[in-house]
Tab-separated table of C-alpha atoms in Angstrom:
chain	number	residue	atom	x	y	z
B	14	UNK	CA	-64.915	87.357	270.269
B	15	UNK	CA	-63.205	90.384	271.755
B	16	UNK	CA	-60.391	92.235	270.122
B	17	UNK	CA	-57.959	90.857	272.724
B	18	UNK	CA	-59.058	87.316	271.962
B	19	UNK	CA	-58.438	87.810	268.216
B	20	UNK	CA	-54.932	89.174	268.879
B	21	UNK	CA	-54.183	86.194	271.153
B	22	UNK	CA	-55.275	83.755	268.432
B	23	UNK	CA	-53.143	85.571	265.838
B	24	UNK	CA	-50.048	85.446	268.107
B	25	UNK	CA	-50.509	81.742	268.818
B	26	UNK	CA	-51.074	81.037	265.120
B	27	UNK	CA	-47.906	82.918	264.164
B	28	UNK	CA	-45.927	81.048	266.839
B	29	UNK	CA	-47.127	77.698	265.478
B	30	UNK	CA	-46.341	78.717	261.915
B	31	UNK	CA	-42.860	79.840	262.958
B	32	UNK	CA	-42.247	76.584	264.833
B	33	UNK	CA	-43.491	74.515	261.850
B	34	UNK	CA	-41.236	76.509	259.504
B	35	UNK	CA	-38.179	75.836	261.691
B	36	UNK	CA	-38.950	72.109	261.856
B	37	UNK	CA	-39.360	72.017	258.076
B	38	UNK	CA	-36.023	73.762	257.609
B	39	UNK	CA	-34.280	71.153	259.809
B	40	UNK	CA	-35.882	68.286	257.913
B	41	UNK	CA	-35.115	69.859	254.536
B	42	UNK	CA	-31.443	70.370	255.500
B	43	UNK	CA	-31.086	66.640	256.087
B	44	UNK	CA	-31.351	66.519	259.861
B	45	UNK	CA	-28.286	65.962	262.025
B	46	UNK	CA	-24.847	66.135	260.393
B	47	UNK	CA	-23.515	62.806	259.157
B	48	UNK	CA	-19.883	61.696	259.164
B	49	UNK	CA	-18.123	61.790	255.809
B	50	UNK	CA	-17.339	58.323	254.404
B	51	UNK	CA	-13.767	57.092	254.787
B	52	UNK	CA	-11.566	57.690	251.729
B	53	UNK	CA	-10.914	54.664	249.481
B	54	UNK	CA	-7.479	53.303	248.736
B	55	UNK	CA	-6.138	49.978	247.503
B	56	UNK	CA	-3.152	48.801	249.548
B	57	UNK	CA	-0.953	46.085	248.101
B	58	UNK	CA	2.260	44.348	249.124
B	59	UNK	CA	4.705	42.953	246.578
B	60	UNK	CA	8.037	41.359	247.295
B	61	UNK	CA	10.318	38.341	247.469
B	62	UNK	CA	11.157	35.671	250.039
B	63	UNK	CA	14.079	33.242	249.913
B	64	UNK	CA	15.379	30.516	252.228
B	65	UNK	CA	19.086	29.735	252.075
B	66	UNK	CA	20.041	27.114	254.643
B	67	UNK	CA	18.498	28.190	257.946
B	68	UNK	CA	18.237	31.844	256.928
B	69	UNK	CA	15.115	33.434	255.402
B	70	UNK	CA	15.189	36.867	253.807
B	71	UNK	CA	12.042	38.854	253.036
B	72	UNK	CA	11.812	42.067	251.033
B	73	UNK	CA	8.486	43.720	250.412
B	74	UNK	CA	7.295	47.017	249.029
B	75	UNK	CA	3.950	48.532	250.010
B	76	UNK	CA	1.960	50.259	247.296
B	77	UNK	CA	-1.160	52.391	247.260
B	78	UNK	CA	-3.119	51.908	244.038
B	79	UNK	CA	-5.403	54.810	245.072
B	80	UNK	CA	-7.519	56.725	244.549
B	81	UNK	CA	-6.828	58.307	247.986
B	82	UNK	CA	-3.490	58.630	249.753
B	83	UNK	CA	-2.904	56.610	252.942
B	84	UNK	CA	-1.585	58.706	255.840
B	85	UNK	CA	0.041	55.727	257.602
B	86	UNK	CA	-0.258	51.962	257.370
B	87	UNK	CA	1.406	48.866	258.765
B	88	UNK	CA	1.951	45.339	257.534
B	89	UNK	CA	2.019	42.152	259.626
B	90	UNK	CA	4.290	39.241	258.681
B	91	UNK	CA	3.861	35.816	260.263
B	92	UNK	CA	6.005	32.707	259.715
B	93	UNK	CA	4.828	29.107	260.088
B	94	UNK	CA	8.235	28.267	261.582
B	95	UNK	CA	9.455	30.430	264.429
B	96	UNK	CA	12.669	32.412	264.135
B	97	UNK	CA	15.596	31.474	266.336
B	98	UNK	CA	16.949	34.385	268.351
B	99	UNK	CA	17.099	37.877	266.908
B	100	UNK	CA	15.348	39.025	263.770
B	101	UNK	CA	17.059	41.600	261.526
B	102	UNK	CA	14.439	44.324	261.079
B	103	UNK	CA	14.056	47.430	258.958
B	104	UNK	CA	13.517	50.688	260.853
B	105	UNK	CA	9.869	50.975	261.890
B	106	UNK	CA	9.464	47.236	262.518
B	107	UNK	CA	8.855	45.456	265.811
B	108	UNK	CA	8.553	41.847	266.789
B	109	UNK	CA	5.058	41.365	268.239
B	110	UNK	CA	5.044	37.634	268.881
B	111	UNK	CA	7.133	34.496	268.616
B	112	UNK	CA	6.482	34.249	264.856
B	113	UNK	CA	5.119	37.732	264.081
B	114	UNK	CA	6.569	41.111	263.080
B	115	UNK	CA	4.691	44.359	262.348
B	116	UNK	CA	6.258	47.097	260.213
B	117	UNK	CA	5.054	50.639	259.572
B	118	UNK	CA	4.963	51.696	255.946
B	119	UNK	CA	4.858	55.446	256.476
B	120	UNK	CA	2.588	57.596	254.332
B	121	UNK	CA	1.679	56.136	250.945
B	122	UNK	CA	0.959	58.388	247.965
B	123	UNK	CA	-1.809	57.202	245.651
B	124	UNK	CA	-0.396	55.488	242.579
B	125	UNK	CA	3.109	55.106	244.025
B	126	UNK	CA	5.213	52.557	245.867
B	127	UNK	CA	6.403	53.111	249.420
B	128	UNK	CA	9.773	52.322	250.971
B	129	UNK	CA	11.027	48.737	250.831
B	130	UNK	CA	10.844	46.715	254.064
B	131	UNK	CA	13.609	44.136	254.672
B	132	UNK	CA	13.627	41.330	257.206
B	133	UNK	CA	16.189	38.642	257.934
B	134	UNK	CA	15.245	35.601	259.996
B	135	UNK	CA	17.289	32.617	261.127
B	136	UNK	CA	14.834	29.705	261.342
B	137	UNK	CA	14.620	27.792	264.612
B	138	UNK	CA	14.605	24.429	262.845
B	139	UNK	CA	15.396	23.472	259.261
B	140	UNK	CA	12.047	23.204	257.517
B	141	UNK	CA	11.075	21.555	254.239
B	142	UNK	CA	8.816	24.591	253.665
B	143	UNK	CA	7.801	27.828	255.377
B	144	UNK	CA	4.516	29.635	254.915
B	145	UNK	CA	4.811	33.408	255.121
B	146	UNK	CA	1.594	35.331	255.748
B	147	UNK	CA	1.575	39.011	254.771
B	148	UNK	CA	-1.410	41.216	255.611
B	149	UNK	CA	-2.398	44.771	256.402
B	150	UNK	CA	-2.330	45.361	260.156
B	151	UNK	CA	-3.510	49.003	259.959
B	152	UNK	CA	-4.754	50.841	256.878
B	153	UNK	CA	-4.655	54.429	258.110
B	154	UNK	CA	-8.447	54.655	258.327
B	155	UNK	CA	-9.119	54.232	254.608
B	156	UNK	CA	-11.593	51.781	253.075
B	157	UNK	CA	-9.936	49.063	250.987
B	158	UNK	CA	-12.540	47.176	248.936
B	159	UNK	CA	-9.933	44.863	247.309
B	160	UNK	CA	-8.342	42.763	250.055
B	161	UNK	CA	-6.919	40.196	247.599
B	162	UNK	CA	-3.587	42.009	247.225
B	163	UNK	CA	-2.909	42.870	250.864
B	164	UNK	CA	-3.629	39.456	252.423
B	165	UNK	CA	-1.160	36.952	251.044
B	166	UNK	CA	0.132	33.477	251.883
B	167	UNK	CA	3.444	32.565	250.303
B	168	UNK	CA	4.895	29.057	250.373
B	169	UNK	CA	8.697	29.264	250.426
B	170	UNK	CA	10.882	26.196	249.890
B	171	UNK	CA	14.526	26.015	251.047
B	172	UNK	CA	15.933	25.923	247.515
B	173	UNK	CA	17.729	29.273	247.496
B	174	UNK	CA	15.249	30.509	244.873
B	175	UNK	CA	13.323	33.765	245.317
B	176	UNK	CA	9.575	33.369	245.647
B	177	UNK	CA	7.707	36.425	244.466
B	178	UNK	CA	4.434	37.703	245.840
């Protein structure tokens, strides 16, 4: 083999070694970047509901049991009996259907309670019972592995007594 042929083989060999080294570095680094997992938080809603005559009052407090903070969340409330006319809403709440209201909770600090949400509803018809469903509508992008305390069904009887949830 001529001297030129040997140099050509050496250059091609070095190019292949360089290419193989770069591929190995990419594989060793873990390949393409992967998205970070969503932070974990445990949202919960605690409160009271009472029916007095044709009027139902609901008070609830959102809470983040952590470990991560929740930048913003919202809670959906749904009644089995539709409200008649206007619904008295806390700031940050909106009626989204005939029997449904959604309320923003604002930011929730891990391990602390948020601001209380208050709703007043005049029931369309007197009812022997009303089922109130409370559930997270938006969780701020966190992962909540315990859904047992942010999806609730509360049976409220028209006795004037407060029913806790």
